[in-house]
Coordinates of C-alpha atoms and ligand atoms in Angstrom, one line a residue:
M231 CA 0.0 0.0 0.0
N232 CA 1.4 3.5 -0.8
G233 CA 0.7 6.7 1.2
T234 CA -2.8 7.2 -0.4
G235 CA -3.7 3.5 0.1
A236 CA -3.7 2.5 -3.6
H237 CA -4.5 -1.2 -4.0
V238 CA -1.7 -3.7 -4.1
E239 CA -2.2 -7.2 -5.6
A240 CA -4.2 -9.3 -3.1
P241 CA -6.1 -12.6 -3.5
P242 CA -9.8 -12.0 -4.4
L243 CA -12.1 -11.9 -1.4
T244 CA -15.0 -14.3 -1.2
L245 CA -18.4 -12.8 -0.8
E246 CA -18.4 -13.7 2.9
Q247 CA -15.0 -12.2 3.5
F248 CA -16.2 -9.1 1.7
R249 CA -19.3 -8.8 3.9
K250 CA -17.2 -9.2 7.0
S251 CA -14.8 -6.5 5.8
L252 CA -17.5 -3.9 5.7
R253 CA -18.8 -1.7 8.5
G254 CA -21.9 -1.1 6.5
E255 CA -24.4 -3.7 5.2
L256 CA -24.5 -5.8 2.1
V257 CA -27.9 -6.6 0.5
L258 CA -28.0 -9.3 -2.2
D259 CA -30.6 -9.9 -5.0
T260 CA -31.2 -13.3 -3.3
D261 CA -32.2 -11.6 0.1
A262 CA -35.8 -11.1 1.1
E263 CA -37.7 -9.4 -1.7
E264 CA -38.8 -6.4 0.2
L265 CA -35.3 -5.8 1.7
Y266 CA -33.8 -6.0 -1.8
R267 CA -36.5 -3.8 -3.4
L268 CA -36.0 -1.0 -0.8
A269 CA -32.2 -1.2 -1.0
K270 CA -32.1 -0.8 -4.8
Q271 CA -34.8 1.8 -5.0
I272 CA -34.1 5.0 -6.9
W273 CA -36.2 8.1 -7.4
N274 CA -37.2 7.5 -11.0
G275 CA -39.7 4.6 -11.4
D276 CA -39.5 4.5 -15.2
W277 CA -39.8 0.8 -16.1
E278 CA -37.3 1.3 -18.9
I279 CA -34.6 1.8 -16.3
D280 CA -33.3 -1.7 -15.6
N281 CA -32.6 -1.6 -11.9
R282 CA -31.4 -5.1 -11.0
P283 CA -28.0 -4.9 -9.3
K284 CA -26.5 -8.1 -7.9
M285 CA -25.8 -6.3 -4.6
I286 CA -26.1 -3.1 -2.8
V287 CA -23.5 -1.9 -0.3
H288 CA -24.6 0.6 2.3
A289 CA -21.2 2.1 3.0
R290 CA -20.3 3.6 6.4
G291 CA -17.1 5.3 5.4
V292 CA -14.1 5.5 3.2
A293 CA -12.9 2.0 4.1
D294 CA -16.1 0.5 2.9
V295 CA -15.9 2.6 -0.3
R296 CA -12.3 1.3 -0.9
S297 CA -13.2 -2.3 -0.1
T298 CA -16.2 -2.2 -2.5
I299 CA -14.1 -0.8 -5.4
S300 CA -11.5 -3.5 -4.8
Y301 CA -14.1 -6.3 -4.6
A302 CA -15.8 -5.0 -7.8
Q303 CA -12.5 -5.0 -9.7
Q304 CA -11.4 -8.4 -8.3
H305 CA -14.7 -9.9 -9.6
G306 CA -15.0 -7.9 -12.8
M307 CA -18.3 -6.3 -11.7
E308 CA -19.7 -2.9 -12.8
L309 CA -19.9 -0.3 -10.0
A310 CA -22.6 2.3 -9.8
V311 CA -22.3 5.0 -7.0
R312 CA -25.5 6.3 -5.4
C313 CA -26.1 9.3 -3.1
G314 CA -29.7 10.6 -3.4
G315 CA -30.7 8.3 -6.3
H316 CA -32.2 11.2 -8.2
S317 CA -30.4 10.6 -11.5
L318 CA -33.1 10.9 -14.1
K319 CA -31.6 8.2 -16.3
G320 CA -30.8 5.8 -13.5
L321 CA -27.1 6.4 -13.5
S322 CA -26.8 5.2 -9.9
T323 CA -27.9 1.6 -10.6
N324 CA -27.1 -1.2 -13.0
V325 CA -27.8 -4.8 -13.9
G326 CA -25.9 -7.5 -12.3
G327 CA -23.3 -5.2 -10.7
I328 CA -22.8 -3.4 -7.4
V329 CA -24.5 -0.3 -6.2
L330 CA -22.3 1.5 -3.7
D331 CA -24.8 3.5 -1.7
L332 CA -23.4 6.4 0.3
G333 CA -26.9 7.8 1.0
K334 CA -27.9 5.6 3.9
H335 CA -25.1 6.3 6.4
M336 CA -22.6 8.8 5.1
K337 CA -24.5 11.9 6.1
S338 CA -22.3 13.7 8.6
V339 CA -22.3 17.5 8.4
R340 CA -20.0 19.9 10.2
V341 CA -20.4 23.6 10.2
D342 CA -17.4 25.9 10.8
L343 CA -18.8 29.3 11.7
A344 CA -15.5 31.0 12.1
K345 CA -14.4 30.1 8.5
K346 CA -17.9 30.3 7.1
E347 CA -17.6 26.8 5.6
V348 CA -19.5 23.5 5.8
W349 CA -18.0 20.0 5.5
F350 CA -20.3 17.2 4.7
E351 CA -20.1 13.6 3.5
G352 CA -20.9 12.5 0.0
G353 CA -24.1 10.7 1.0
C354 CA -26.0 13.8 2.2
L355 CA -29.2 15.1 0.7
V356 CA -29.5 18.8 0.1
K357 CA -31.9 19.0 3.1
D358 CA -29.4 17.3 5.4
V359 CA -26.9 20.1 4.8
D360 CA -29.5 22.8 5.0
A361 CA -30.8 21.4 8.3
E362 CA -27.3 22.0 9.9
T363 CA -26.5 25.3 8.3
A364 CA -29.8 27.2 8.3
P365 CA -30.2 27.3 12.1
F366 CA -27.0 29.3 12.2
G367 CA -28.3 31.6 9.5
F368 CA -26.1 30.2 6.7
A369 CA -26.5 28.1 3.6
T370 CA -24.3 26.9 0.8
V371 CA -25.3 26.7 -2.9
L372 CA -27.2 23.5 -3.4
G373 CA -30.2 22.5 -5.5
A374 CA -33.7 23.8 -5.4
V375 CA -35.2 20.7 -3.8
G376 CA -34.3 19.1 -0.5
N377 CA -34.4 15.5 -1.5
A378 CA -31.8 15.5 -4.3
G379 CA -28.4 14.0 -3.3
T380 CA -25.4 16.3 -3.0
G381 CA -23.2 13.6 -4.4
G382 CA -24.7 13.8 -7.9
L383 CA -25.9 17.4 -7.8
V384 CA -22.7 19.1 -6.7
S385 CA -20.4 16.9 -8.9
G386 CA -22.6 17.7 -11.9
G387 CA -22.8 21.5 -11.5
G388 CA -25.5 22.3 -8.9
Y389 CA -28.0 25.0 -9.6
G390 CA -30.1 26.4 -6.7
Y391 CA -31.7 29.5 -5.3
F392 CA -28.3 31.0 -4.4
S393 CA -26.8 30.5 -7.8
R394 CA -27.6 33.8 -9.4
A395 CA -25.9 35.5 -6.6
Y396 CA -23.0 33.2 -5.8
G397 CA -22.7 30.8 -8.8
L398 CA -23.2 27.1 -9.1
S399 CA -22.3 24.5 -6.4
V400 CA -19.1 23.7 -8.2
D401 CA -18.1 27.4 -7.9
N402 CA -18.3 27.1 -4.1
V403 CA -16.6 23.8 -3.4
L404 CA -13.3 24.3 -1.6
E405 CA -12.1 20.8 -1.2
M406 CA -13.2 17.2 -1.9
D407 CA -12.0 13.9 -0.6
V408 CA -12.0 11.4 -3.4
V409 CA -11.4 7.6 -3.7
L410 CA -9.9 6.9 -7.1
A411 CA -10.2 3.8 -9.3
D412 CA -6.9 2.4 -8.0
G413 CA -8.2 2.7 -4.4
S414 CA -6.2 5.7 -3.4
F415 CA -7.8 8.2 -1.1
V416 CA -6.8 11.7 -2.1
R417 CA -7.7 15.3 -1.5
A418 CA -8.7 17.6 -4.3
S419 CA -8.4 21.3 -3.9
E420 CA -6.8 24.3 -5.6
N421 CA -3.5 23.3 -3.9
E422 CA -3.7 19.5 -3.9
N423 CA -4.4 17.6 -7.1
P424 CA -5.8 20.7 -8.8
D425 CA -6.4 18.9 -12.0
L426 CA -8.6 16.4 -10.2
F427 CA -10.3 19.2 -8.4
W428 CA -11.1 20.9 -11.7
A429 CA -12.5 17.6 -13.2
C430 CA -14.7 16.7 -10.3
R431 CA -16.4 20.0 -10.4
G432 CA -18.7 19.2 -13.2
G433 CA -17.3 15.8 -14.3
Q434 CA -19.8 13.9 -12.2
S435 CA -18.6 10.4 -11.0
N436 CA -16.1 9.9 -13.9
F437 CA -13.0 10.5 -11.8
G438 CA -13.7 8.9 -8.5
I439 CA -16.1 8.6 -5.5
I440 CA -16.4 11.9 -3.6
T441 CA -16.6 10.9 0.0
S442 CA -16.8 14.5 1.3
F443 CA -17.1 18.1 0.3
R444 CA -16.1 21.3 1.9
M445 CA -18.0 24.3 0.7
R446 CA -18.4 28.1 1.3
L447 CA -21.3 29.3 3.4
F448 CA -23.3 32.4 2.8
E449 CA -25.5 34.4 5.1
C450 CA -29.1 33.4 4.6
P451 CA -31.8 36.0 5.5
K452 CA -34.1 34.9 8.4
E453 CA -37.1 35.5 6.3
I454 CA -37.5 35.4 2.5
F455 CA -40.2 36.1 0.0
G456 CA -41.1 33.0 -1.9
G457 CA -43.8 30.6 -3.3
L458 CA -46.1 30.1 -6.2
V459 CA -48.4 32.4 -8.1
L460 CA -50.7 30.6 -10.6
Y461 CA -52.2 32.0 -13.8
D462 CA -54.8 30.9 -16.3
M463 CA -53.3 29.8 -19.6
E464 CA -55.4 32.6 -21.2
D465 CA -52.9 35.0 -19.7
A466 CA -49.8 33.0 -20.5
V467 CA -48.6 35.4 -23.2
K468 CA -48.8 38.4 -20.9
V469 CA -47.1 36.5 -18.0
L470 CA -44.3 35.0 -20.1
T471 CA -43.6 38.4 -21.7
A472 CA -43.4 40.0 -18.3
F473 CA -41.1 37.2 -17.1
D474 CA -38.8 37.7 -20.1
A475 CA -38.7 41.5 -19.4
F476 CA -37.9 40.8 -15.7
A477 CA -35.2 38.1 -16.4
S478 CA -33.6 39.8 -19.4
D479 CA -33.2 43.1 -17.5
P480 CA -29.5 43.5 -16.6
Q481 CA -30.6 45.1 -13.3
C482 CA -32.7 42.0 -12.3
P483 CA -31.7 41.4 -8.7
R484 CA -29.4 38.4 -8.1
E485 CA -31.3 37.7 -5.0
A486 CA -34.3 36.7 -7.2
S487 CA -34.5 33.1 -8.5
T488 CA -37.5 32.4 -10.7
H489 CA -38.9 29.3 -12.3
V490 CA -41.9 29.4 -14.6
Y491 CA -43.7 26.1 -15.4
S492 CA -46.8 24.6 -16.6
I493 CA -49.2 22.7 -14.5
C494 CA -51.8 20.3 -15.9
L495 CA -54.9 19.9 -13.7
S496 CA -56.6 18.0 -16.5
P497 CA -56.0 17.7 -20.3
E498 CA -58.4 20.6 -20.6
Q499 CA -57.2 22.8 -17.8
K500 CA -53.6 23.9 -17.6
L501 CA -52.1 26.7 -15.5
L502 CA -48.9 28.7 -15.6
A503 CA -47.0 28.8 -12.4
V504 CA -44.5 31.5 -11.5
Q505 CA -42.3 30.2 -8.6
V506 CA -40.6 33.2 -7.0
C507 CA -37.8 33.2 -4.4
Y508 CA -36.1 36.4 -3.1
L509 CA -33.1 35.7 -0.8
G510 CA -33.1 39.2 0.7
D511 CA -35.3 41.6 2.5
P512 CA -38.8 40.2 1.8
K513 CA -40.3 43.7 1.2
K514 CA -37.7 44.4 -1.4
G515 CA -38.5 41.0 -2.9
M516 CA -42.2 41.8 -3.2
Q517 CA -41.3 45.1 -4.9
A518 CA -38.9 43.4 -7.3
Y519 CA -41.5 40.9 -8.4
E520 CA -44.4 43.4 -8.4
R521 CA -44.5 44.1 -12.1
L522 CA -44.1 40.5 -13.1
L523 CA -46.7 39.2 -10.7
S524 CA -49.3 41.9 -11.6
S525 CA -48.9 41.3 -15.4
A526 CA -52.2 39.3 -15.1
V527 CA -54.8 38.5 -12.5
P528 CA -53.7 35.3 -10.7
V529 CA -56.1 32.4 -10.1
D530 CA -54.2 31.5 -6.9
V531 CA -51.5 33.2 -4.8
Q532 CA -49.4 31.0 -2.6
S533 CA -46.4 33.3 -2.3
K534 CA -45.6 34.5 1.2
I535 CA -42.9 35.5 3.7
T536 CA -41.3 32.3 4.9
T537 CA -38.0 30.9 6.0
Y538 CA -35.3 29.6 3.6
Q539 CA -35.4 26.1 5.0
E540 CA -39.2 25.9 4.7
Y541 CA -39.0 27.2 1.2
Q542 CA -36.2 24.8 0.2
V543 CA -38.3 21.8 0.8
F544 CA -41.4 23.3 -0.7
S545 CA -40.9 21.6 -4.1
D546 CA -40.3 18.3 -2.4
E547 CA -44.0 18.0 -1.8
V548 CA -44.4 17.4 -5.5
Y549 CA -41.4 15.2 -6.0
R550 CA -41.3 13.6 -2.6
I551 CA -42.4 10.1 -3.6
K552 CA -39.8 7.7 -5.0
G553 CA -40.8 5.3 -7.8
I554 CA -43.0 7.5 -10.0
P555 CA -42.1 7.1 -13.7
S556 CA -40.3 10.1 -15.0
Y557 CA -38.6 11.1 -18.2
W558 CA -36.7 14.5 -18.6
R559 CA -35.0 16.3 -21.4
S560 CA -33.3 19.7 -21.0
R561 CA -31.8 22.2 -23.3
N562 CA -29.8 25.4 -22.7
V563 CA -30.9 28.5 -24.5
K564 CA -28.5 30.5 -26.6
A565 CA -26.9 33.5 -24.8
G566 CA -28.9 36.7 -25.2
T567 CA -32.0 35.0 -26.5
R568 CA -35.4 36.5 -25.6
L569 CA -38.1 34.0 -24.8
P570 CA -40.0 32.8 -27.8
V571 CA -43.3 33.4 -26.0
D572 CA -45.8 32.2 -28.7
D573 CA -43.9 28.9 -29.3
L574 CA -43.7 28.2 -25.5
V575 CA -47.4 28.8 -25.1
S576 CA -48.2 26.4 -28.0
I577 CA -45.8 23.8 -26.5
I578 CA -47.6 24.0 -23.2
N579 CA -51.0 23.9 -24.8
S580 CA -50.0 20.8 -26.7
S581 CA -48.5 18.9 -23.8
P582 CA -50.0 15.6 -22.6
S583 CA -51.2 15.6 -19.0
E584 CA -47.9 14.2 -17.8
G585 CA -45.8 16.8 -19.6
I586 CA -44.5 19.9 -17.8
L587 CA -42.3 22.6 -19.3
V588 CA -40.0 24.3 -16.8
I589 CA -38.2 27.5 -17.6
E590 CA -35.4 28.4 -15.2
H591 CA -33.7 31.7 -15.0
F592 CA -30.0 31.1 -14.7
G593 CA -27.7 34.1 -15.5
G594 CA -26.2 36.3 -12.8
R595 CA -23.0 35.0 -11.2
I596 CA -23.1 31.7 -13.1
C597 CA -22.3 33.5 -16.3
E598 CA -19.4 35.5 -14.9
V599 CA -17.2 32.4 -14.1
D600 CA -14.8 31.5 -16.9
P601 CA -16.3 28.4 -18.7
S602 CA -12.9 26.7 -18.4
A603 CA -12.5 27.4 -14.7
T604 CA -14.3 24.1 -13.8
A605 CA -15.4 21.1 -15.8
Y606 CA -18.9 22.6 -15.9
R607 CA -18.9 24.3 -19.3
H608 CA -22.2 25.9 -20.3
R609 CA -22.4 29.1 -18.4
D610 CA -23.8 31.7 -20.8
S611 CA -27.4 30.7 -21.0
N612 CA -29.9 33.0 -19.2
Y613 CA -32.6 30.4 -19.5
V614 CA -32.7 26.6 -19.3
F615 CA -35.7 24.8 -20.7
T616 CA -36.5 21.4 -19.1
F617 CA -39.3 19.2 -20.4
T618 CA -40.4 16.8 -17.7
G619 CA -42.7 13.8 -18.1
F620 CA -43.9 12.8 -14.7
G621 CA -46.3 10.1 -13.7
F622 CA -47.1 8.4 -17.0
Q623 CA -48.6 4.9 -16.4
N624 CA -48.2 2.9 -19.6
A625 CA -46.1 2.6 -22.8
N626 CA -48.5 4.8 -24.8
A627 CA -48.5 7.6 -22.4
R628 CA -44.7 7.4 -22.2
K629 CA -44.4 7.6 -26.0
E630 CA -46.8 10.5 -26.1
V631 CA -44.6 12.4 -23.6
K632 CA -41.4 11.6 -25.6
N633 CA -43.1 12.7 -28.9
W634 CA -44.2 16.0 -27.2
M635 CA -40.6 16.6 -26.1
N636 CA -39.2 15.8 -29.5
N637 CA -41.6 18.1 -31.2
A638 CA -40.9 20.9 -28.7
V639 CA -37.1 20.6 -29.1
E640 CA -37.5 20.7 -32.8
L641 CA -39.8 23.8 -32.7
L642 CA -37.3 25.6 -30.4
E643 CA -34.2 24.5 -32.2
E644 CA -33.1 28.0 -33.4
Y645 CA -33.1 29.3 -29.8
L646 CA -31.1 26.4 -28.3
S647 CA -27.3 26.5 -27.7
G648 CA -26.6 22.8 -28.4
G649 CA -25.4 22.4 -24.8
S650 CA -27.4 20.8 -22.0
Y651 CA -27.2 20.7 -18.2
L652 CA -26.1 17.1 -17.4
N653 CA -27.9 17.0 -14.1
Y654 CA -31.2 17.4 -15.9
D655 CA -30.6 15.9 -19.3
N656 CA -28.1 13.0 -19.2
G657 CA -27.3 13.6 -22.9
P658 CA -24.1 12.7 -24.6
A659 CA -20.7 13.8 -23.2
Q660 CA -20.2 16.4 -26.0
A661 CA -23.5 18.2 -25.2
S662 CA -22.7 18.1 -21.5
F663 CA -19.1 19.1 -21.4
G664 CA -18.7 21.0 -24.7
D665 CA -15.2 22.4 -25.2
N666 CA -14.0 21.1 -21.8
L667 CA -14.3 17.5 -23.1
P668 CA -10.8 17.1 -24.5
R669 CA -9.2 18.1 -21.2
L670 CA -11.6 15.9 -19.3
R671 CA -10.6 12.9 -21.6
E672 CA -6.9 13.5 -20.8
L673 CA -7.7 13.5 -17.1
K674 CA -9.8 10.4 -17.4
L675 CA -6.8 8.7 -19.0
K676 CA -4.7 9.9 -16.0
Y677 CA -7.2 9.0 -13.2
D678 CA -9.3 6.2 -14.6
P679 CA -7.6 4.8 -17.7
M680 CA -9.7 1.6 -17.6
N681 CA -13.0 3.5 -17.4
F682 CA -14.0 1.8 -14.2
F683 CA -16.3 4.6 -13.3
R684 CA -18.7 4.5 -16.2
C685 CA -22.2 4.6 -14.7
N686 CA -22.4 8.3 -15.5
I687 CA -22.4 10.7 -18.5
N688 CA -19.3 8.8 -19.6
I689 CA -16.1 10.5 -20.5
L690 CA -13.9 8.1 -22.5
P691 CA -10.2 8.2 -21.7
A692 CA -8.2 10.0 -24.4
V693 CA -6.5 7.7 -26.9
Ligands
LIG239 C1 -37.0 16.1 -8.5 C2 -35.7 16.6 -8.9 C3 -35.3 17.9 -8.6 C4 -34.0 18.3 -9.0 N1 -33.7 19.6 -8.7 C5 -32.4 20.0 -9.0 C6 -32.0 21.3 -8.8 O1 -32.7 22.1 -8.2 N2 -30.8 21.7 -9.1 C7 -29.9 20.9 -9.8 O2 -28.8 21.3 -10.0 N3 -30.3 19.6 -10.0 C8 -31.5 19.2 -9.7 N4 -31.9 17.9 -10.0 C9 -31.0 17.1 -10.8 C10 -30.0 16.4 -9.8 O3 -29.0 17.3 -9.5 C11 -29.4 15.2 -10.5 O4 -30.4 14.2 -10.8 C12 -28.3 14.6 -9.6 O5 -27.6 13.6 -10.3 C13 -28.9 14.0 -8.3 O6 -27.9 13.6 -7.5 P1 -28.1 12.3 -6.6 O7 -27.0 12.1 -5.7 O8 -29.5 12.3 -6.0 O9 -28.2 11.2 -7.7 P2 -27.7 9.7 -7.9 O10 -28.7 9.1 -8.8 O11 -27.4 9.1 -6.6 O12 -26.3 9.9 -8.7 C14 -26.3 10.6 -9.9 C15 -24.9 10.5 -10.5 O13 -24.0 11.1 -9.7 C16 -23.0 10.1 -9.2 N5 -22.7 10.3 -7.8 C17 -23.6 10.3 -6.8 N6 -23.0 10.5 -5.6 C18 -21.7 10.6 -5.9 C19 -20.5 10.8 -5.1 N7 -20.5 10.9 -3.8 N8 -19.3 10.9 -5.7 C20 -19.2 10.8 -7.1 N9 -20.3 10.6 -7.9 C21 -21.5 10.5 -7.3 C22 -23.6 8.8 -9.5 O14 -22.7 7.8 -9.7 C23 -24.4 9.1 -10.8 O15 -23.6 9.0 -11.9 C24 -33.1 17.4 -9.7 C25 -33.5 16.1 -9.9 C26 -34.8 15.7 -9.5 C27 -35.2 14.3 -9.8

């Protein structure tokens, strides 16, 4: 063993020896049905995701992570890493391989108030970290729902309510502990293994298993203005035009994060929801949003003065339940593009009941970071369009959702940048990493030449 603990040749462990070597638990596909079902469960219940691993390891720490990598390699098994299990494409599971689950036990969080930093393990959900930081009046940049896993979210980019003000999650990571394919346990930061640090901030699980993160904390107001305001589709043109004026204004406050999406009550009745969040003085937030929210008469107003933590888990109500079939596609919008309002309205009007169009306002600090500063490339879009199919129950309904998305993407083609946000889309590597791909492939060759970590948006080692 060298100083980082890289594997040395050792005789393969038997299954029982492997089980005994773990602090955590091992669940096999031959165990009781319910135990196995729960252990392998992921968020997306789409039946087209083949979720039949041979075994699930609920790791309790770095030693379990290293033993599992070693066992997988000794037995030629595929390894998928799981944190929150929210990958839309099921990248945290496989067929016949091992799922290494960090999300059951590796959830420690430590706040350093003096340094304004938070350290947490790679199995934490967004809400686990918030629960420790928010009571001290701080938060870091994580996603806009509490149940998503930090492991996938941060390593893939990480967009949340603080992003317009402070950038993506990857822009606020200070350090990561990583177990590499050869079993070494290394630190990645600006000073230690800076190339690995660069690659893990946007390169997802291609380079190693991130067992912990250290991130910057930001002051979080005690009270914020946030919630949903709902409009009739009759008023959609007015509301989307007002949203575009709000979001395209260079003076748009960075405290304001806005998502606009369609809601289908029945095939005949759809609504347009404006989800607002102002991370500053709530009165200023109400003023900032006044013109947008009064662009039409709402059918329901659920926005209010609330706390950040309460607001952060607000969307979880919709997405709380695991196992609902889902299919997403996401496209970044070309820099400087104004919203094609009429096309968007026609896309919403033509959506099947399970189809939702989400328009997220990015911009702000995200765009100011150099696109080559981290592996996360696509920073210049002011908007990201995400088409989500949620809750379809049979093959026909699934097909209808996919057709709707295909048609929508085709219709919007001229406005799209060609890049996509890998946390939402799971498209090919070129679309996800753009011009950062060649450097990522060189680093893949350095850190994972055998492409052991391949349950992800896969980056092939350079040849
Ligand atoms: C309902 C919902 C809401 C969402 N909201 C947001 C949002 O607001 N902002 C946003 O940016 N994204 C959001 N996402 C997308 C989300 O960030 C991605 O799905 C992300 O991959 C989820 O991470 P996870 O750990 O839960 O996923 P998992 O399925 O566990 O893993 C996803 C990928 O990350 C890898 N991975 C997981 N943990 C680690 C680790 N510790 N080290 C290395 N690799 C790891 C896995 O191997 C896999 O390739 C949302 C997704 C859903 C389903």
